[in-house]
Amino acid sequence: MNWQRAAAADAALRAVFAASFEPNGAPAVPDEGGWSGSPARASNQPDPLHSPDTQLLLYARDLARLQRLRRAYERFLPASLDPVAPRPEPPAVRTASALFTDMRGFTGLAERFADDPAGLLNVVNAHLAAVVGAIRRCGGVIEKFVGDGVLATFGARNELQDHCERALAASFAVVGANESLNRRRAKEWGFRVEVGVGAAAGKVVVGTVGTPERAELGVLGDPLNIAARLVARAKAGEVLLAASVYRGAARHVRADLFGDSAVRGRAGQVEIYRIALLRHT
Amino acid sequence: MNRVLIADDEPNLRLLVSATIASEECEVVEAADGDEAWALIEQNPPRVALLDVQMPGRTGLELARAIKERSDLAGITVIMLTSKAQQADIQAGLAAGADVYLTKPFSPLELLGVVEHALETA
């Protein structure tokens, strides 16, 4: 009867809808073995597993599973990926800013947690949560976690005219968010967590990096290497900026010229600016 | 919750200032012009008002005067944050009622110190 089919379709769609929003939502649909506890049927009865209504429910079940898989994997991918229509992207060259963060004194921290590595993970994740929130608030894309640090880009995956200002703002926000974390947890932990930041701007390419069997949508370019070198030299609460990113925001913010410096692995010199955001640095 | 108002017509300046001073103990509200800033001030007075001088609508100087003329807004610390850096500009700002006069480009550490001090003593 039409009303029964309509009711089944309605139930199936409601189940999919619920599963899309509930973290552990599972639609009330049969698994491969059919409904558990289904009554036995006579051989001359139509097979309910192959009825249109059951097929609709099975379709709803598969759709809900895909939704759950999507949710599970989305957190491992950059936010800018389109989960609805993932496709190989042609390489795109853009002018963008790259930002690296890195915990200072991590080796000593790891030693402190030598007998409790799970405790170390809790501290690192609390720090990373603060860092990621700060970067996202400024419009950055989290590209990857590098140990206890974060690589983020501004304007690599989408055009951003003000990528320098956003990267600079994110640098400040990262240090500020880490300070808030210290105010909240340092007493309980018995130690402070420190962070340094490095940032640079220039041309980058966004494209598929890897092999046909294993690949990722990655970002490559000189600014990423420079930012990585700068963060290695940044002290606690300090932001080291390549002139390429600082010049984009110099009319707003004052920085100290740190000097022209060679960056390991590069032939050319980099003009570096320094901004201290903690009084003790 | 400490409330800080940033009034500036440049979105990126607001972003940079907000990123510098934001914390879990501080709520930042933003206004893109002087009239919007005044509406926010009257609606829910902030502890600190960071004002650009040249903005569409009311100027930062007009806002400072208006704040200082109202006894119910006496608790607001007015900080000018402007690119007008001549001695005469600074004198005009202080005469209008600014408690602190900072110039752009600003030093993030100096700005953070001034705002934190204002919030501690408010």
PDB file of C-alpha atoms in Angstrom, chain A residues 137-138 162 165-166 168-169 172-173 180 183-184 249-254 275-279, chain B residues 10 12-13 15-16 19-20 22-25 103-110 112-114 116:
ATOM      1  CA  ARG A 137      39.850  31.980  14.230  1.00  0.00           C
ATOM      2  CA  CYS A 138      42.242  33.907  11.962  1.00  0.00           C
ATOM      3  CA  ASP A 162      45.263  39.586   3.414  1.00  0.00           C
ATOM      4  CA  GLU A 165      47.912  40.047   8.207  1.00  0.00           C
ATOM      5  CA  ARG A 166      46.006  36.864   8.996  1.00  0.00           C
ATOM      6  CA  LEU A 168      50.562  37.604  11.780  1.00  0.00           C
ATOM      7  CA  ALA A 169      47.305  37.785  13.750  1.00  0.00           C
ATOM      8  CA  PHE A 172      49.739  36.554  18.202  1.00  0.00           C
ATOM      9  CA  ALA A 173      46.625  34.487  18.854  1.00  0.00           C
ATOM     10  CA  SER A 180      45.440  31.307  28.581  1.00  0.00           C
ATOM     11  CA  ARG A 183      46.863  30.443  33.365  1.00  0.00           C
ATOM     12  CA  ARG A 184      44.303  27.634  33.499  1.00  0.00           C
ATOM     13  CA  ALA A 249      51.455  44.076   7.919  1.00  0.00           C
ATOM     14  CA  ALA A 250      54.232  46.528   8.806  1.00  0.00           C
ATOM     15  CA  ARG A 251      51.912  49.547   8.685  1.00  0.00           C
ATOM     16  CA  HIS A 252      49.883  48.009  11.532  1.00  0.00           C
ATOM     17  CA  VAL A 253      52.434  46.322  13.773  1.00  0.00           C
ATOM     18  CA  ARG A 254      55.928  47.193  14.957  1.00  0.00           C
ATOM     19  CA  ILE A 275      58.070  40.237  17.911  1.00  0.00           C
ATOM     20  CA  ALA A 276      58.164  39.266  21.581  1.00  0.00           C
ATOM     21  CA  LEU A 277      54.772  38.723  23.176  1.00  0.00           C
ATOM     22  CA  LEU A 278      55.850  37.710  26.660  1.00  0.00           C
ATOM     23  CA  ARG A 279      57.623  40.097  28.991  1.00  0.00           C
TER      24      ARG A 279
ATOM     25  CA  GLU B  10      40.198  48.610   9.010  1.00  0.00           C
ATOM     26  CA  ASN B  12      42.734  43.669   9.510  1.00  0.00           C
ATOM     27  CA  LEU B  13      43.758  46.130  12.185  1.00  0.00           C
ATOM     28  CA  LEU B  15      41.902  41.329  13.673  1.00  0.00           C
ATOM     29  CA  LEU B  16      45.492  42.045  14.726  1.00  0.00           C
ATOM     30  CA  ALA B  19      44.441  38.538  18.312  1.00  0.00           C
ATOM     31  CA  THR B  20      46.914  40.428  20.496  1.00  0.00           C
ATOM     32  CA  ALA B  22      42.126  38.138  23.255  1.00  0.00           C
ATOM     33  CA  SER B  23      42.072  35.672  26.118  1.00  0.00           C
ATOM     34  CA  GLU B  24      39.570  33.512  27.901  1.00  0.00           C
ATOM     35  CA  GLU B  25      39.210  36.229  30.534  1.00  0.00           C
ATOM     36  CA  THR B 103      50.385  55.095  17.670  1.00  0.00           C
ATOM     37  CA  LYS B 104      50.416  52.716  14.707  1.00  0.00           C
ATOM     38  CA  PRO B 105      52.311  50.655  13.898  1.00  0.00           C
ATOM     39  CA  PHE B 106      51.742  49.413  17.423  1.00  0.00           C
ATOM     40  CA  SER B 107      53.946  47.247  19.585  1.00  0.00           C
ATOM     41  CA  PRO B 108      51.901  44.149  20.505  1.00  0.00           C
ATOM     42  CA  LEU B 109      53.669  43.777  23.848  1.00  0.00           C
ATOM     43  CA  GLU B 110      53.070  47.452  24.720  1.00  0.00           C
ATOM     44  CA  LEU B 112      48.951  44.024  25.706  1.00  0.00           C
ATOM     45  CA  GLY B 113      50.567  45.641  28.751  1.00  0.00           C
ATOM     46  CA  VAL B 114      48.388  48.755  28.534  1.00  0.00           C
ATOM     47  CA  GLU B 116      46.038  44.310  30.932  1.00  0.00           C
TER      48      GLU B 116
END
